[in-house]
Amino acid sequence: MAAGYAELLRTRHAARLLAGTLVGRLPNATAALAVVLFVRAEGGSYALAGALSAVYGVCNAIGQPLLGRAVDLYGQPRVMLPASVLSALGMALLAAVGLDVLWLAYAAMVIAGFFTPPLEGGLRALWPGVLKRADRVHAAYALDAVAQEVMFAVGPLLVTLCVAAWSEGAALWVINLLGVLGALSVVVSRPSREWRSGPREAHWLGALRSAGLLVLIGAFLFVGLAMGSIAVAAVAYADEHGGGMVSSVLLSALGVGALAGGLAYGAREWPGRPENRLRLLVCLLAVGYVPLVLVPDVVGMTVLTGVAGVFLAPALACAFVVVDRHAPKGTVTEAFSWLVTTFGVGASVGAAVVGPAVESGGAVAGFAVAGAGGIAAMLVLLSTKRFLGDPVRRTVVTAPAENDRNGAAEPGFRAGRQA
């Protein structure tokens, strides 16, 4: 397993692109925590902190697919570096003006959120050209999903260290400066400079004219909902079982499960169509969420949350393979960005929905929301099989999918079946 990933990372440009993308995404991964800490340090309320974070999140959800479309049209350097700088300036504006002029604080969040560069979708668009072989691309998607778990664990720690060493405002400056440097590292690389999207059919819907992509968006909205609700339900469970670090232990177990599942999934080639495999993985993901309503003692709950996380990274990795196969030609970055955005929006919706559930029914009700989200995602995929058929034989009105740009079949496929 380790040897396979090491071989992947030794491929020219691979380690640099992965590292640069992860560093470039630090501002987005830490925005919620950094903004809350800054607002509280400035004397603002939690309500104001939540409102500013919500504005950032909504504008991020709007901006990601639009910037992804711009990347497909104009290339990565022309879009991603200016966007990264503008997003960082938005956060710098918040750090500079504080809360004295409230409309400026909200304007800062609009700028920072909307101009967050679509680095995640951009990296996945680069992998086929960098790695050349489909089995390596398959492993890269899994490694990327695993690396995200590490980033979301390390990012908040970095914010905390900056606050301890300097201040909450300094943390905003440092994290966003790192983000710009990460984006710069990506866009000045040769693969990013030379990458061009395929010719695209002019259509106002862009990637959304693919029925297969719409199915994936619907399914992963509910997967995101499940993840967002688990985070809140874990806090409620901790309140019922002694408080302290219990919620952190549960969320860490979830992350460890995802890490293990992603590493195992990407270490081998999988036979069969990825669309069928995705349905199975999401079914297993849903099955893993349901037992959380049992809310056993802390040890048992830690085991259950670890198991619940195992299929998340594999499902995400497989979903990006499916997106690549079904995205209309010339829209691959936009399509990836839609899936990333949908997952994030789902997590925000889950966090909002689970609050009233926890208040009325405690941790059991909170974890029930997560289970319901997983089941809903499973039902979406199972009830829409005809829209996720082989891209060659799809009947949706789209341009051919921009998949397998490296000319090799995805593991377990015959090249003749590729679009």
Coordinates of C-alpha atoms in Angstrom, one line a residue:
M1 CA 0.0 0.0 0.0
A2 CA 2.6 2.5 1.1
A3 CA 4.8 1.6 -1.9
G4 CA 2.0 2.4 -4.3
Y5 CA 1.4 5.8 -2.8
A6 CA 5.2 6.5 -2.7
E7 CA 5.4 5.7 -6.4
L8 CA 2.5 8.1 -7.1
L9 CA 4.1 10.9 -5.2
R10 CA 7.5 10.3 -6.9
T11 CA 5.8 11.1 -10.2
R12 CA 7.1 14.5 -11.4
H13 CA 5.0 17.4 -10.1
A14 CA 2.6 15.1 -8.1
A15 CA 3.8 15.9 -4.6
R16 CA 4.1 19.6 -5.3
L17 CA 0.6 19.8 -6.7
L18 CA -0.9 17.9 -3.8
A19 CA 1.0 19.9 -1.2
G20 CA 0.3 23.2 -2.8
T21 CA -3.4 22.5 -3.2
L22 CA -3.7 21.5 0.5
V23 CA -1.8 24.6 1.7
G24 CA -3.9 26.7 -0.7
R25 CA -7.1 25.4 0.8
L26 CA -6.1 26.1 4.4
P27 CA -8.1 29.4 4.5
N28 CA -11.3 27.6 3.5
A29 CA -10.7 24.7 5.9
T30 CA -10.1 27.0 8.8
A31 CA -12.4 30.0 8.0
A32 CA -15.2 29.0 10.4
L33 CA -12.9 28.6 13.4
A34 CA -10.7 31.6 12.6
V35 CA -13.7 34.0 12.1
V36 CA -15.4 32.9 15.3
L37 CA -12.2 33.3 17.3
F38 CA -11.6 36.8 15.8
V39 CA -15.1 38.0 16.4
R40 CA -15.1 36.8 20.0
A41 CA -11.7 38.5 20.6
E42 CA -13.2 41.7 19.2
G43 CA -16.1 41.5 21.6
G44 CA -18.7 40.3 19.2
S45 CA -21.4 37.8 20.0
Y46 CA -21.6 34.2 18.9
A47 CA -24.6 35.2 16.8
L48 CA -22.6 37.8 14.9
A49 CA -19.7 35.2 14.4
G50 CA -22.2 32.7 13.1
A51 CA -23.8 35.3 10.7
L52 CA -20.4 36.3 9.3
S53 CA -19.4 32.6 8.9
A54 CA -22.7 31.9 7.2
V55 CA -22.1 34.8 4.7
Y56 CA -18.7 33.4 4.0
G57 CA -20.1 29.9 3.4
V58 CA -23.0 31.0 1.2
C59 CA -20.7 33.2 -1.0
N60 CA -18.2 30.3 -1.2
A61 CA -20.9 28.0 -2.4
I62 CA -21.9 30.5 -5.1
G63 CA -18.3 31.3 -6.1
Q64 CA -16.8 27.8 -6.4
P65 CA -18.7 26.5 -9.5
L66 CA -18.6 29.9 -11.2
L67 CA -14.8 30.2 -10.7
G68 CA -14.6 26.5 -11.8
R69 CA -16.3 27.5 -15.0
A70 CA -13.9 30.4 -15.5
V71 CA -11.0 28.0 -15.0
D72 CA -12.3 25.8 -17.7
L73 CA -12.7 28.8 -20.0
Y74 CA -9.5 30.7 -19.3
G75 CA -7.1 28.3 -17.6
Q76 CA -5.9 27.9 -14.0
P77 CA -3.3 30.7 -13.5
R78 CA -5.5 33.5 -14.9
V79 CA -8.3 32.6 -12.4
M80 CA -6.9 30.9 -9.4
L81 CA -4.1 33.2 -8.4
P82 CA -6.1 36.4 -8.7
A83 CA -9.0 34.7 -6.8
S84 CA -6.7 33.6 -4.1
V85 CA -5.3 37.1 -3.6
L86 CA -8.8 38.6 -3.5
S87 CA -10.0 36.1 -1.0
A88 CA -7.0 36.8 1.2
L89 CA -7.6 40.5 0.9
G90 CA -11.1 39.9 2.1
M91 CA -9.9 38.2 5.3
A92 CA -7.2 40.9 5.7
L93 CA -9.9 43.6 5.5
L94 CA -11.8 41.9 8.3
A95 CA -8.6 41.7 10.4
A96 CA -7.9 45.4 9.7
V97 CA -11.3 47.0 10.3
G98 CA -12.6 44.6 12.9
L99 CA -16.2 45.0 13.9
D100 CA -16.3 48.8 14.1
V101 CA -17.8 49.2 10.7
L102 CA -20.1 46.2 10.5
W103 CA -21.0 46.5 6.8
L104 CA -17.3 46.4 5.9
A105 CA -17.0 43.2 8.0
Y106 CA -19.8 41.6 6.0
A107 CA -18.4 42.9 2.7
A108 CA -15.0 41.3 3.7
M109 CA -16.8 37.9 4.2
V110 CA -18.5 38.2 0.8
I111 CA -15.1 38.9 -0.9
A112 CA -13.3 36.2 1.0
G113 CA -16.0 33.5 0.4
F114 CA -16.8 34.2 -3.2
F115 CA -13.2 34.4 -4.4
T116 CA -12.0 31.2 -2.7
P117 CA -10.1 29.5 -5.6
P118 CA -11.4 26.1 -6.8
L119 CA -8.1 24.4 -6.1
E120 CA -9.6 21.0 -5.2
G121 CA -11.5 20.7 -8.5
G122 CA -8.4 22.1 -10.3
L123 CA -6.1 19.5 -8.9
R124 CA -8.4 16.6 -9.9
A125 CA -8.5 18.0 -13.4
L126 CA -4.7 18.0 -13.5
W127 CA -4.2 14.4 -12.2
P128 CA -4.8 12.6 -15.6
G129 CA -2.2 14.6 -17.4
V130 CA 0.3 14.4 -14.6
L131 CA 0.0 10.7 -13.7
K132 CA -0.6 9.4 -17.3
R133 CA -2.0 6.1 -16.0
A134 CA -5.6 5.6 -14.9
D135 CA -4.7 3.3 -12.0
R136 CA -2.6 6.1 -10.6
V137 CA -5.4 8.6 -11.1
H138 CA -7.7 6.3 -9.2
A139 CA -5.2 6.1 -6.4
A140 CA -4.6 9.9 -6.5
Y141 CA -8.3 10.6 -6.0
A142 CA -8.2 8.4 -2.9
L143 CA -5.0 10.0 -1.6
D144 CA -6.5 13.4 -2.1
A145 CA -9.6 12.4 0.0
V146 CA -7.3 11.1 2.7
A147 CA -5.1 14.3 2.6
Q148 CA -8.3 16.3 3.2
E149 CA -8.8 14.6 6.5
V150 CA -5.3 15.5 7.5
M151 CA -5.8 19.1 6.5
F152 CA -9.0 19.5 8.4
A153 CA -7.2 18.1 11.5
V154 CA -4.0 20.2 11.1
G155 CA -5.7 23.4 10.0
P156 CA -7.5 24.2 13.2
L157 CA -4.4 23.3 15.2
L158 CA -2.4 25.8 13.1
V159 CA -5.0 28.5 13.8
T160 CA -4.8 27.8 17.5
L161 CA -1.0 28.0 17.5
C162 CA -1.1 31.4 15.7
V163 CA -3.6 32.7 18.2
A164 CA -1.4 31.6 21.1
A165 CA 1.7 33.0 19.6
W166 CA 0.3 36.3 18.3
S167 CA -3.4 37.1 18.1
E168 CA -6.7 36.2 16.4
G169 CA -6.2 38.9 13.8
A170 CA -2.7 37.6 13.1
A171 CA -4.1 34.1 12.6
L172 CA -6.3 35.5 9.8
W173 CA -3.2 37.1 8.1
V174 CA -1.0 34.1 8.5
I175 CA -3.5 31.4 7.3
N176 CA -4.5 33.5 4.2
L177 CA -0.9 34.3 3.3
L178 CA -0.2 30.6 3.4
G179 CA -3.2 30.1 1.2
V180 CA -1.9 32.5 -1.4
L181 CA 1.5 30.9 -1.4
G182 CA -0.1 27.4 -1.8
A183 CA -2.1 28.6 -4.8
L184 CA 1.0 30.3 -6.3
S185 CA 2.9 27.0 -6.0
V186 CA 0.2 25.3 -8.0
V187 CA -0.4 27.8 -10.8
V188 CA 3.3 28.4 -11.6
S189 CA 3.8 24.7 -12.1
R190 CA 4.1 23.4 -15.6
P191 CA 1.0 21.1 -15.5
S192 CA -1.2 24.0 -14.3
R193 CA 0.2 26.5 -16.9
E194 CA -0.2 24.0 -19.7
W195 CA -3.5 22.5 -18.8
R196 CA -6.4 23.3 -21.1
S197 CA -10.0 22.2 -20.8
G198 CA -11.5 20.4 -23.8
P199 CA -13.6 22.5 -26.2
R200 CA -17.0 23.1 -24.6
E201 CA -20.4 23.5 -26.1
A202 CA -21.8 26.9 -25.3
H203 CA -24.6 26.3 -22.7
W204 CA -25.7 28.4 -19.8
L205 CA -26.1 25.3 -17.6
G206 CA -22.5 24.3 -18.1
A207 CA -21.8 21.1 -16.2
L208 CA -25.3 21.0 -14.8
R209 CA -26.7 19.8 -18.1
S210 CA -25.4 16.3 -17.3
A211 CA -28.1 14.3 -15.7
G212 CA -25.5 12.0 -14.1
L213 CA -23.8 15.0 -12.4
L214 CA -27.2 16.2 -11.0
V215 CA -27.7 12.7 -9.5
L216 CA -24.3 12.9 -7.8
I217 CA -25.1 16.4 -6.5
G218 CA -28.4 15.2 -5.0
A219 CA -26.7 12.2 -3.4
F220 CA -23.8 14.0 -1.9
L221 CA -26.0 16.8 -0.6
F222 CA -27.4 14.2 1.8
V223 CA -23.9 12.7 2.5
G224 CA -22.8 16.2 3.5
L225 CA -25.9 16.6 5.6
A226 CA -25.0 13.4 7.5
M227 CA -21.5 14.6 8.2
G228 CA -22.6 18.1 9.4
S229 CA -25.2 16.6 11.7
I230 CA -22.6 14.1 13.2
A231 CA -20.4 17.0 14.3
V232 CA -23.3 18.6 16.3
A233 CA -24.6 15.3 17.6
A234 CA -21.2 14.4 18.9
V235 CA -21.2 17.5 21.1
A236 CA -24.6 16.6 22.4
Y237 CA -23.4 13.1 23.1
A238 CA -20.4 14.5 25.0
D239 CA -22.8 16.7 27.1
E240 CA -24.7 13.5 28.1
H241 CA -21.5 11.5 28.8
G242 CA -19.3 13.6 30.9
G243 CA -18.3 16.4 28.5
G244 CA -14.6 17.1 28.3
M245 CA -12.9 15.8 25.2
V246 CA -15.5 13.2 24.3
S247 CA -16.8 15.0 21.2
S248 CA -13.2 15.5 20.0
V249 CA -12.5 11.8 20.5
L250 CA -15.6 10.8 18.5
L251 CA -14.8 13.2 15.6
S252 CA -11.1 12.0 15.6
A253 CA -12.3 8.4 15.4
L254 CA -14.5 9.4 12.4
G255 CA -11.4 11.0 10.8
V256 CA -9.2 8.0 11.5
G257 CA -11.8 5.7 10.0
A258 CA -11.9 7.9 6.8
L259 CA -8.1 7.8 6.7
A260 CA -7.9 4.1 6.9
G261 CA -10.7 3.5 4.4
G262 CA -9.2 5.9 1.9
L263 CA -5.7 4.4 2.1
A264 CA -7.1 0.9 1.7
Y265 CA -9.4 1.9 -1.2
G266 CA -6.7 3.6 -3.2
A267 CA -4.1 0.9 -2.7
R268 CA -5.7 -1.5 -5.2
E269 CA -7.4 -1.6 -8.6
W270 CA -11.1 -2.2 -8.5
P271 CA -13.0 -4.1 -11.2
G272 CA -16.3 -3.1 -12.7
R273 CA -18.0 0.1 -13.5
P274 CA -17.3 3.0 -11.0
E275 CA -21.0 3.9 -11.0
N276 CA -21.9 0.5 -9.6
R277 CA -19.1 0.7 -7.1
L278 CA -20.2 4.2 -6.0
R279 CA -23.7 2.8 -5.3
L280 CA -22.3 0.1 -3.1
L281 CA -19.9 2.4 -1.2
V282 CA -22.8 4.9 -0.4
C283 CA -25.0 2.0 0.7
L284 CA -22.2 0.9 3.1
L285 CA -21.7 4.4 4.2
A286 CA -25.4 4.6 5.1
V287 CA -25.3 1.3 6.9
G288 CA -22.4 2.6 8.9
Y289 CA -24.3 5.7 10.0
V290 CA -27.5 3.9 11.2
P291 CA -25.9 2.2 14.3
L292 CA -24.9 5.5 15.7
V293 CA -28.4 5.9 17.2
L294 CA -27.6 3.1 19.6
V295 CA -25.4 5.7 21.6
P296 CA -23.5 3.1 23.7
D297 CA -20.8 4.0 26.2
V298 CA -17.9 6.2 25.1
V299 CA -15.7 3.2 24.1
G300 CA -18.5 1.6 22.1
M301 CA -19.4 5.0 20.5
T302 CA -15.8 5.6 19.5
V303 CA -15.8 2.3 17.7
L304 CA -19.0 3.0 16.0
T305 CA -17.9 6.4 14.8
G306 CA -14.7 5.0 13.5
V307 CA -16.6 2.4 11.5
A308 CA -19.0 5.1 10.2
G309 CA -16.0 7.0 8.8
V310 CA -14.5 4.1 6.9
F311 CA -16.4 4.4 3.6
L312 CA -16.5 8.2 3.4
A313 CA -13.1 8.8 1.7
P314 CA -13.6 5.8 -0.7
A315 CA -17.1 7.2 -1.6
L316 CA -15.7 10.6 -2.3
A317 CA -12.8 9.2 -4.3
C318 CA -15.1 7.0 -6.4
A319 CA -17.5 9.9 -6.9
F320 CA -14.8 12.0 -8.5
V321 CA -14.1 9.2 -10.9
V322 CA -17.8 9.2 -11.8
V323 CA -17.9 13.0 -12.2
D324 CA -14.9 12.8 -14.5
R325 CA -16.8 10.3 -16.7
H326 CA -20.1 12.2 -16.8
A327 CA -19.0 15.8 -16.9
P328 CA -19.8 17.4 -20.3
K329 CA -16.6 18.1 -22.3
G330 CA -14.9 21.3 -21.3
T331 CA -16.6 21.5 -17.9
V332 CA -14.5 19.2 -15.7
T333 CA -13.3 21.8 -13.2
E334 CA -16.7 23.2 -12.9
A335 CA -18.2 19.8 -12.4
F336 CA -15.7 18.9 -9.6
S337 CA -16.4 22.2 -8.0
W338 CA -20.1 21.6 -8.0
L339 CA -19.7 18.3 -6.1
V340 CA -17.3 19.9 -3.6
T341 CA -19.7 22.8 -3.0
T342 CA -22.7 20.5 -2.7
F343 CA -21.0 18.5 0.0
G344 CA -20.1 21.6 1.9
V345 CA -23.7 23.0 1.6
G346 CA -25.1 19.7 2.8
A347 CA -22.8 19.8 5.9
S348 CA -24.1 23.3 6.7
V349 CA -27.7 22.3 6.2
G350 CA -27.1 19.2 8.5
A351 CA -25.6 21.4 11.2
A352 CA -28.7 23.7 11.1
V353 CA -31.2 20.8 10.9
V354 CA -29.7 18.8 13.7
G355 CA -29.9 21.6 16.2
P356 CA -33.7 21.4 16.8
A357 CA -33.5 17.6 16.7
V358 CA -30.9 17.5 19.5
E359 CA -32.9 20.0 21.6
S360 CA -36.0 17.8 21.3
G361 CA -34.5 14.3 21.4
G362 CA -30.9 14.6 22.6
A363 CA -27.9 12.8 20.9
V364 CA -30.1 9.9 19.7
A365 CA -32.2 12.3 17.6
G366 CA -29.0 14.0 16.3
F367 CA -27.5 10.8 15.1
A368 CA -30.8 9.8 13.7
V369 CA -30.5 12.8 11.4
A370 CA -27.2 11.5 10.2
G371 CA -28.6 8.1 9.6
A372 CA -31.5 9.6 7.6
G373 CA -29.0 11.6 5.5
G374 CA -27.1 8.5 4.7
I375 CA -30.2 6.5 3.7
A376 CA -31.5 9.4 1.6
A377 CA -28.2 9.5 -0.3
M378 CA -28.4 5.8 -0.9
L379 CA -32.0 6.0 -2.1
V380 CA -31.1 8.8 -4.6
L381 CA -28.4 6.6 -6.2
L382 CA -30.5 3.5 -6.2
S383 CA -33.5 5.2 -7.7
T384 CA -31.6 6.9 -10.5
K385 CA -29.6 4.1 -12.0
R386 CA -30.6 5.0 -15.6
F387 CA -29.0 8.4 -15.3
L388 CA -25.7 6.9 -14.2
G389 CA -25.3 4.4 -17.0
D390 CA -22.2 4.1 -19.1
P391 CA -21.3 7.5 -20.5
V392 CA -21.0 6.1 -24.0
R393 CA -24.7 5.2 -24.1
R394 CA -26.2 8.0 -22.1
T395 CA -29.2 9.7 -23.7
V396 CA -28.8 13.1 -21.9
V397 CA -28.3 16.0 -24.2
T398 CA -24.7 16.8 -23.6
A399 CA -21.4 17.0 -25.2
P400 CA -19.3 13.8 -24.7
A401 CA -17.9 13.5 -21.2
E402 CA -14.3 14.8 -20.7
N403 CA -13.1 11.6 -19.1
D404 CA -10.0 9.5 -19.4
R405 CA -8.0 12.4 -20.8
N406 CA -4.9 10.3 -20.3
G407 CA -6.1 7.8 -22.8
A408 CA -6.1 4.8 -20.4
A409 CA -9.0 2.9 -19.0
E410 CA -10.1 3.3 -15.4
P411 CA -9.0 0.2 -13.5
G412 CA -11.1 -2.8 -14.5
F413 CA -12.5 -1.2 -17.7
R414 CA -12.1 -2.0 -21.3
A415 CA -10.9 1.1 -23.2
G416 CA -13.7 0.7 -25.7
R417 CA -16.3 1.4 -23.1
Q418 CA -14.9 4.8 -22.3
A419 CA -16.6 8.0 -23.5

